[in-house]
mmCIF file of C-alpha atoms in Angstrom:
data_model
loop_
_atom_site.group_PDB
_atom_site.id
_atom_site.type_symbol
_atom_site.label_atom_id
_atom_site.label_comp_id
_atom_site.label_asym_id
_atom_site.label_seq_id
_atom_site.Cartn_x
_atom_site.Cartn_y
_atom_site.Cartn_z
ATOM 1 C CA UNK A 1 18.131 -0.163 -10.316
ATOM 2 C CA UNK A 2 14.810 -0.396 -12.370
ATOM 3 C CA UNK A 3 11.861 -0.249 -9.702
ATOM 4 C CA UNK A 4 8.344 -1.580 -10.067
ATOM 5 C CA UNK A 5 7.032 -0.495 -13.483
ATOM 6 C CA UNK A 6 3.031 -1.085 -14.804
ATOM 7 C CA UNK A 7 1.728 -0.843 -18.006
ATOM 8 C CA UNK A 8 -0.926 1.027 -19.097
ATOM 9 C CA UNK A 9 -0.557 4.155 -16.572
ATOM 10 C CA UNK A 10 -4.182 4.264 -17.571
ATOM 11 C CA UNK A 11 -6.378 2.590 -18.931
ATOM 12 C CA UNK A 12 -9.993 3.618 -20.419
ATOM 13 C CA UNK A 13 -12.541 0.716 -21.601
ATOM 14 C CA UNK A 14 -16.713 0.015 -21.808
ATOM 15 C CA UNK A 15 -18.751 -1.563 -19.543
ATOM 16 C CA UNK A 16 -18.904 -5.680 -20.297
ATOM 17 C CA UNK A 17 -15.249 -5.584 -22.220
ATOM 18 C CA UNK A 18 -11.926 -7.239 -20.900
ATOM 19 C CA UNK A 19 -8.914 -5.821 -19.365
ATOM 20 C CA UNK A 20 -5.211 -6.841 -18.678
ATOM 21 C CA UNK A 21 -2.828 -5.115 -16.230
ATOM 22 C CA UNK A 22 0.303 -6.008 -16.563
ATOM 23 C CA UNK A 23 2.965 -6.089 -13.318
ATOM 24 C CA UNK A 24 7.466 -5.842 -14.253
ATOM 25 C CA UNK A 25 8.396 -6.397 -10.524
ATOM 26 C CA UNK A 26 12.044 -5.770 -9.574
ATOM 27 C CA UNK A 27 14.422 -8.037 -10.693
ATOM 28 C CA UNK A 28 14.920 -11.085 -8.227
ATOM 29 C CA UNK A 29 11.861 -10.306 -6.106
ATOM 30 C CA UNK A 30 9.949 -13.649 -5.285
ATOM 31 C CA UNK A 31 7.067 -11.924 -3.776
ATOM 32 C CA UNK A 32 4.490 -9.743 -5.799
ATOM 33 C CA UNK A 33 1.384 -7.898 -4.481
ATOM 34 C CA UNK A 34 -1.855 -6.710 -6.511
ATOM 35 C CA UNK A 35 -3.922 -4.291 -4.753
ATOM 36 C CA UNK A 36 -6.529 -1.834 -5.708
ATOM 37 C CA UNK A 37 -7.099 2.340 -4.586
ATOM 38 C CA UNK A 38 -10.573 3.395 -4.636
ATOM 39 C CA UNK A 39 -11.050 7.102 -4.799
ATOM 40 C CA UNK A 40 -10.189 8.592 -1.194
ATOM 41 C CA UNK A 41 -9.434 5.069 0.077
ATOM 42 C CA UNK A 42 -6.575 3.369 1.098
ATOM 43 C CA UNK A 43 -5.425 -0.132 -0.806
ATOM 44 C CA UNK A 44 -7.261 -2.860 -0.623
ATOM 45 C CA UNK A 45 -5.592 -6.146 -1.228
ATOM 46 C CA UNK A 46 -6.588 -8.253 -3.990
ATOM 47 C CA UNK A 47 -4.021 -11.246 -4.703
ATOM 48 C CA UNK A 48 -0.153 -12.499 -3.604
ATOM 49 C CA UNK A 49 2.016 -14.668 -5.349
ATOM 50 C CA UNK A 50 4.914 -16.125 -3.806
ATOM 51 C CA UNK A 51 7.000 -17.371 -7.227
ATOM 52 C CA UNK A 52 4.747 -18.717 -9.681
ATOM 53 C CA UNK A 53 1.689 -19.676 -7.251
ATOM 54 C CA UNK A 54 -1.078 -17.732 -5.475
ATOM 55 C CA UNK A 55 -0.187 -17.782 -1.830
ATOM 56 C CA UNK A 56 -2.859 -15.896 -1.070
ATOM 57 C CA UNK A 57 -6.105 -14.438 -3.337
ATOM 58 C CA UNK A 58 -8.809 -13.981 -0.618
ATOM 59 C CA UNK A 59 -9.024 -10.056 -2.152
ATOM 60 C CA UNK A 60 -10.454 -11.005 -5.292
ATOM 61 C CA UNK A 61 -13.408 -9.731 -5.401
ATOM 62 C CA UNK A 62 -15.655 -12.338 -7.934
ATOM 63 C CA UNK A 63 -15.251 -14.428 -9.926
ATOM 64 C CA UNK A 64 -14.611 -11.661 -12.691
ATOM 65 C CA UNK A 65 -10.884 -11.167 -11.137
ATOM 66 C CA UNK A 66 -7.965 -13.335 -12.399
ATOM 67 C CA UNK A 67 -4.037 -12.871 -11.941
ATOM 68 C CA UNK A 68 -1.193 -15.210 -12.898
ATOM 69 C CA UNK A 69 2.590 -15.202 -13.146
ATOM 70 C CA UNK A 70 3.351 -17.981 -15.034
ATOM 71 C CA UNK A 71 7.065 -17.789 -15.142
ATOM 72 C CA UNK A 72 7.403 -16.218 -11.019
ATOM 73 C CA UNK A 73 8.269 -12.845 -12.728
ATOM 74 C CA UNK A 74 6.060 -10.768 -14.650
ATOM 75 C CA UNK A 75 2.127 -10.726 -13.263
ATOM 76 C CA UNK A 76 -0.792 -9.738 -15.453
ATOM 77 C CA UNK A 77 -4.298 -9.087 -13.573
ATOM 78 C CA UNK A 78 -6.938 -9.776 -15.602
ATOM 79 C CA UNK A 79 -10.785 -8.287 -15.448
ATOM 80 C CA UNK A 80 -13.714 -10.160 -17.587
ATOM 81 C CA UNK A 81 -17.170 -8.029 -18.495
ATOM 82 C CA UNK A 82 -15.577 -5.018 -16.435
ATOM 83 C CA UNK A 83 -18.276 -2.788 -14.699
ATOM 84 C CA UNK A 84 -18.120 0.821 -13.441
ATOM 85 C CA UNK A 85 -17.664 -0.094 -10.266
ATOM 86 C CA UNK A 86 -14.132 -1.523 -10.896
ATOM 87 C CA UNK A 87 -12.838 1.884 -11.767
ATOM 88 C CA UNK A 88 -9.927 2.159 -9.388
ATOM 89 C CA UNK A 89 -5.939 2.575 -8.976
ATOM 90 C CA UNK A 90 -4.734 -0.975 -9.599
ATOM 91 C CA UNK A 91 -1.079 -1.086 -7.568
ATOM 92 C CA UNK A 92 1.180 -3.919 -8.170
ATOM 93 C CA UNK A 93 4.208 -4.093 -5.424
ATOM 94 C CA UNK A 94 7.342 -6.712 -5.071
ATOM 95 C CA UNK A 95 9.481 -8.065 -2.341
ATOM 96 C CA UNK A 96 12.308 -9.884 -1.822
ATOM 97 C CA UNK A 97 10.683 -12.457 -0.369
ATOM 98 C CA UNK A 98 6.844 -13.058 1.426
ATOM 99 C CA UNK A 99 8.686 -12.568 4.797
ATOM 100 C CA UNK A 100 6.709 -9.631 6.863
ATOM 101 C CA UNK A 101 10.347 -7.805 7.509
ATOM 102 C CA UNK A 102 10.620 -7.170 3.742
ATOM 103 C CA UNK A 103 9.363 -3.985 2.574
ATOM 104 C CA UNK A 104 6.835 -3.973 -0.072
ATOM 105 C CA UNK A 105 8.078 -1.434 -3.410
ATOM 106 C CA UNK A 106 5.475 -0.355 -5.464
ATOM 107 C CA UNK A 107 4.591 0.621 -8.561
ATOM 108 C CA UNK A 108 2.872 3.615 -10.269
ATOM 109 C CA UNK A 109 -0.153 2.017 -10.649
ATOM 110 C CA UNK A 110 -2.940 1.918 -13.701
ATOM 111 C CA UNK A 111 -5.877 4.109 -12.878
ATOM 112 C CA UNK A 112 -8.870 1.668 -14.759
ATOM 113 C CA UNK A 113 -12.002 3.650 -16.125
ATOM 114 C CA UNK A 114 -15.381 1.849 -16.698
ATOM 115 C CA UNK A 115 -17.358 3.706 -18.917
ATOM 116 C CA UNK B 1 -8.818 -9.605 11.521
ATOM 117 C CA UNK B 2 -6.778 -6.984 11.740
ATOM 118 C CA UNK B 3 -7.883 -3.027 10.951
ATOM 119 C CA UNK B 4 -6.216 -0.155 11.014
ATOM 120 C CA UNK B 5 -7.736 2.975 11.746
ATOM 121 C CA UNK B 6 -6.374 6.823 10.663
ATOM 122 C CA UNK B 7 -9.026 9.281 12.322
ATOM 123 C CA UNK B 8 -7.385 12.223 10.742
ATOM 124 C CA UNK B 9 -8.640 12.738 6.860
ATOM 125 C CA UNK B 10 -6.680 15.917 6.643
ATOM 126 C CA UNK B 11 -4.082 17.527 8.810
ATOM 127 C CA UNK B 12 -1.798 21.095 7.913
ATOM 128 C CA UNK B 13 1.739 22.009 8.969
ATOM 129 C CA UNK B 14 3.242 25.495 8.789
ATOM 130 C CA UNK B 15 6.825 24.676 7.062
ATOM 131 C CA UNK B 16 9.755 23.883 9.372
ATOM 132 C CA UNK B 17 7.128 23.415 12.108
ATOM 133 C CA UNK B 18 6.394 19.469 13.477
ATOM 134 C CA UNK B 19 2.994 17.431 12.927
ATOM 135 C CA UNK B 20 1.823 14.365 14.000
ATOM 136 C CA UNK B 21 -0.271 12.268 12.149
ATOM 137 C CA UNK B 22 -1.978 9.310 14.730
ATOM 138 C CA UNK B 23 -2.687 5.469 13.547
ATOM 139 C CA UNK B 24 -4.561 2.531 15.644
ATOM 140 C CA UNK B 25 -4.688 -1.258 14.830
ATOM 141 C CA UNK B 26 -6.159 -3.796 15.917
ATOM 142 C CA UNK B 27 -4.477 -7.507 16.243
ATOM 143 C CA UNK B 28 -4.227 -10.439 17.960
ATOM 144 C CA UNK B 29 -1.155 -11.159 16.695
ATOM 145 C CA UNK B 30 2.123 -10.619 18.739
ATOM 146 C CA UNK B 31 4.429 -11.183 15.403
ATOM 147 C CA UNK B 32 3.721 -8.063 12.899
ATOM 148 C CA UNK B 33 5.053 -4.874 11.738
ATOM 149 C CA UNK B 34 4.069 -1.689 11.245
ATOM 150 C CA UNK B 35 4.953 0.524 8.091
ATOM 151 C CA UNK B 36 4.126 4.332 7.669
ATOM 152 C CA UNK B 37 3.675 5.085 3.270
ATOM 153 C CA UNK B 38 3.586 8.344 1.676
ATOM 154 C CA UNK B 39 1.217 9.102 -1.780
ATOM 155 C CA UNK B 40 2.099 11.646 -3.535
ATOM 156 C CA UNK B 41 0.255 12.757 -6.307
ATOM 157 C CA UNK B 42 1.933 10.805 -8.805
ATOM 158 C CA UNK B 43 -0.125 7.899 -7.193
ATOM 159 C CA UNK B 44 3.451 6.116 -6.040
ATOM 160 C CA UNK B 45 3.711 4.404 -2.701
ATOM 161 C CA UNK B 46 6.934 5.348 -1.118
ATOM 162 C CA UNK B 47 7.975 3.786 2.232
ATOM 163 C CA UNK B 48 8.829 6.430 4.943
ATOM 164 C CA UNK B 49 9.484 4.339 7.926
ATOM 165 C CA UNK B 50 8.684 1.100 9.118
ATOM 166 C CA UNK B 51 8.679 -0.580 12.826
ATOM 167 C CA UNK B 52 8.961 -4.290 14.129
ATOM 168 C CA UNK B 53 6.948 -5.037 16.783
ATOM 169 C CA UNK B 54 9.148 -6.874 18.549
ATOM 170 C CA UNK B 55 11.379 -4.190 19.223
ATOM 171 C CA UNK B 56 10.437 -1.707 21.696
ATOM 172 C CA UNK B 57 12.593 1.457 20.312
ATOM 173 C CA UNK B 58 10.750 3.457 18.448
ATOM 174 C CA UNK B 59 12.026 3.746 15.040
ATOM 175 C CA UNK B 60 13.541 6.865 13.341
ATOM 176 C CA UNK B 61 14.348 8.125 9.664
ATOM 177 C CA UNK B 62 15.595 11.601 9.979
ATOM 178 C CA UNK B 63 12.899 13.785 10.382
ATOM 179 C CA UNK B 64 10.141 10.748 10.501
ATOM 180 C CA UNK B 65 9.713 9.384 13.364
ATOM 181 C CA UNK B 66 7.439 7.284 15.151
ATOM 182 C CA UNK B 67 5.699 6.988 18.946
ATOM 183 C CA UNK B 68 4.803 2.731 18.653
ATOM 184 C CA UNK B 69 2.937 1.810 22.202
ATOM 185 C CA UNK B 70 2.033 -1.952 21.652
ATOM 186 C CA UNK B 71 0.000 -2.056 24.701
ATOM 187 C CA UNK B 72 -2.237 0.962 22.828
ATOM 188 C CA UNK B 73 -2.302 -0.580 19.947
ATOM 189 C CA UNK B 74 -1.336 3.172 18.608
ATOM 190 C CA UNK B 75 1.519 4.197 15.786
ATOM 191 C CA UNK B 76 1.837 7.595 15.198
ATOM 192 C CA UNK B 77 4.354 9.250 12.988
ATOM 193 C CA UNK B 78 6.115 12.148 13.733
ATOM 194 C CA UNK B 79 7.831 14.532 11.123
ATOM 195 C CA UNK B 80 9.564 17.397 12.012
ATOM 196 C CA UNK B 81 10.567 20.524 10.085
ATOM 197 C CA UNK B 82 8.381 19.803 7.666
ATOM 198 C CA UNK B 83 9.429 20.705 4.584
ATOM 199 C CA UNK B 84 7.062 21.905 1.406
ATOM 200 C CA UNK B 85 8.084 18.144 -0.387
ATOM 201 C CA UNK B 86 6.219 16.445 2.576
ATOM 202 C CA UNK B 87 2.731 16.952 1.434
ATOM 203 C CA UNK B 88 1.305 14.060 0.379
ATOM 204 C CA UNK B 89 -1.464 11.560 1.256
ATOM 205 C CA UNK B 90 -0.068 9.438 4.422
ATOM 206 C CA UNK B 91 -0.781 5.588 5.049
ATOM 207 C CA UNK B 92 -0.217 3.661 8.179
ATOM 208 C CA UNK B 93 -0.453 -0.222 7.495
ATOM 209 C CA UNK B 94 0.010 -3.491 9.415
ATOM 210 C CA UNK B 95 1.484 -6.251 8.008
ATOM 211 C CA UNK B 96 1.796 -9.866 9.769
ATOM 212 C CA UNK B 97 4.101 -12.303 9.475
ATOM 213 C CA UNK B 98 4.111 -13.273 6.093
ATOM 214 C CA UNK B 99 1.576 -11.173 3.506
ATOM 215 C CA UNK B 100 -0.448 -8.802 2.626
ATOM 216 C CA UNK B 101 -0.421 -4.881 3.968
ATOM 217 C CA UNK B 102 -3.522 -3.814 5.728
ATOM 218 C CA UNK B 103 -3.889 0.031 5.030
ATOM 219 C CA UNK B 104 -5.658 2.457 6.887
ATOM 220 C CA UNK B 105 -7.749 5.177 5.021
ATOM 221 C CA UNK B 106 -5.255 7.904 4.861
ATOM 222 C CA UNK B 107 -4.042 11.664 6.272
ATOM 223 C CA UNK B 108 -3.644 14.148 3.599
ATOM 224 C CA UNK B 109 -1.170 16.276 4.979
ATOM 225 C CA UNK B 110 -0.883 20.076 3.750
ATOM 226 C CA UNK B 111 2.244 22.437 4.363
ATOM 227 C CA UNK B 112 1.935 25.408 4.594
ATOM 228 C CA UNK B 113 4.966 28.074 3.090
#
């Protein structure tokens, strides 16, 4: 079956503009999962939704960092007045549920550039 | 809070030879799993074994498998005739009961033809 899929794979924009990510997770998974890959790091959580609600966003960064899923399916992170320093590998992953026996899948990721 | 700690940025393998790549957490939690991820460069997270802490036998995928001592605090994975496929960049991560993943910083593991 279709896995996690992201859209753009990558994603160039200026200093001070907007950005959406967008997030398909795999069909009938309640559970989805933003995090962000710095260069050389490992993932850093940003936000979790279980269904259509934020379970848990203590990742977010500022202010500046919004995600929703208004229907429980599809997830679109959204960046205002981007700055270089958000240039990163944005991962999206699903799960069945939020239970910590399900395993996370993820997706491809968008690589975001600041200029 | 919990960390996770990988104190081995890079680690090579001659192929069909076995490496061990070491992880350390700290938790305390007594309900949480443990999950071992592999990066390749196509930048997509692919599971490679995973371990309940609850259960005291170690888990096993093949040629992945793992040496979990709760009392250490210590998950390491072990991969055995490693094959060229298996390079990649290596995550350990901790997960509680309900959540997020807590990554370490990585292993990039090189084989060697």
């Amino acid at each position: 079956g279709a896995g996690v899929s992201q859209t753009p794979s990558n994603k160039v924009t200026e200093k001070g503009k907007y950005v959406e990510l967008r997030c398909d997770p795999i069909s009938g998974h309640t559970a989805l999962y933003w995090y962000r890959q710095s260069l050389g790091q490992g993932p850093e959580f940003l936000i979790y939704f279980q269904g259509t609600g934020a379970a848990d966003d203590s990742g977010l960064p500022n202010d500046r960092f919004f995600a929703v899923r208004p229907e429980g399916s599809v997830s679109t992170l959204k960046i205002q007045r981007t700055e270089r320093g958000d240039s990163a590998v944005y991962l999206c992953a699903s799960s069945l549920t939020g239970s910590g026996s399900d395993t996370q899948y993820f997706g491809p990721g968008t690589r975001l550039t600041v200029l | 809070a919990q960390t996770v700690t990988q104190s081995q940025p890079e680690m090579s393998v001659q192929e069909a030879e076995t490496v061990t790549l070491s992880c350390t957490y700290d938790t305390s939690e007594s309900d949480y799993y443990l999950f071992w991820y592999k990066q390749p460069p196509s930048r997509q997270m692919i599971l490679v074994i995973r371990q309940e802490a609850y259960k005291q036998q170690n888990a096993t995928e093949n040629r992945f498998s793992v040496n979990f001592q709760k009392a250490a605090k210590s998950f390491s994975l072990k991969i055995s005739d490693s094959q060229l496929g298996d390079a990649a960049m290596y995550f350990c991560a901790y997960r509680s009961a309900r959540g997020k993943l807590i990554f370490g910083q990585g292993t990039e593991l090189s084989v060697k033809p």
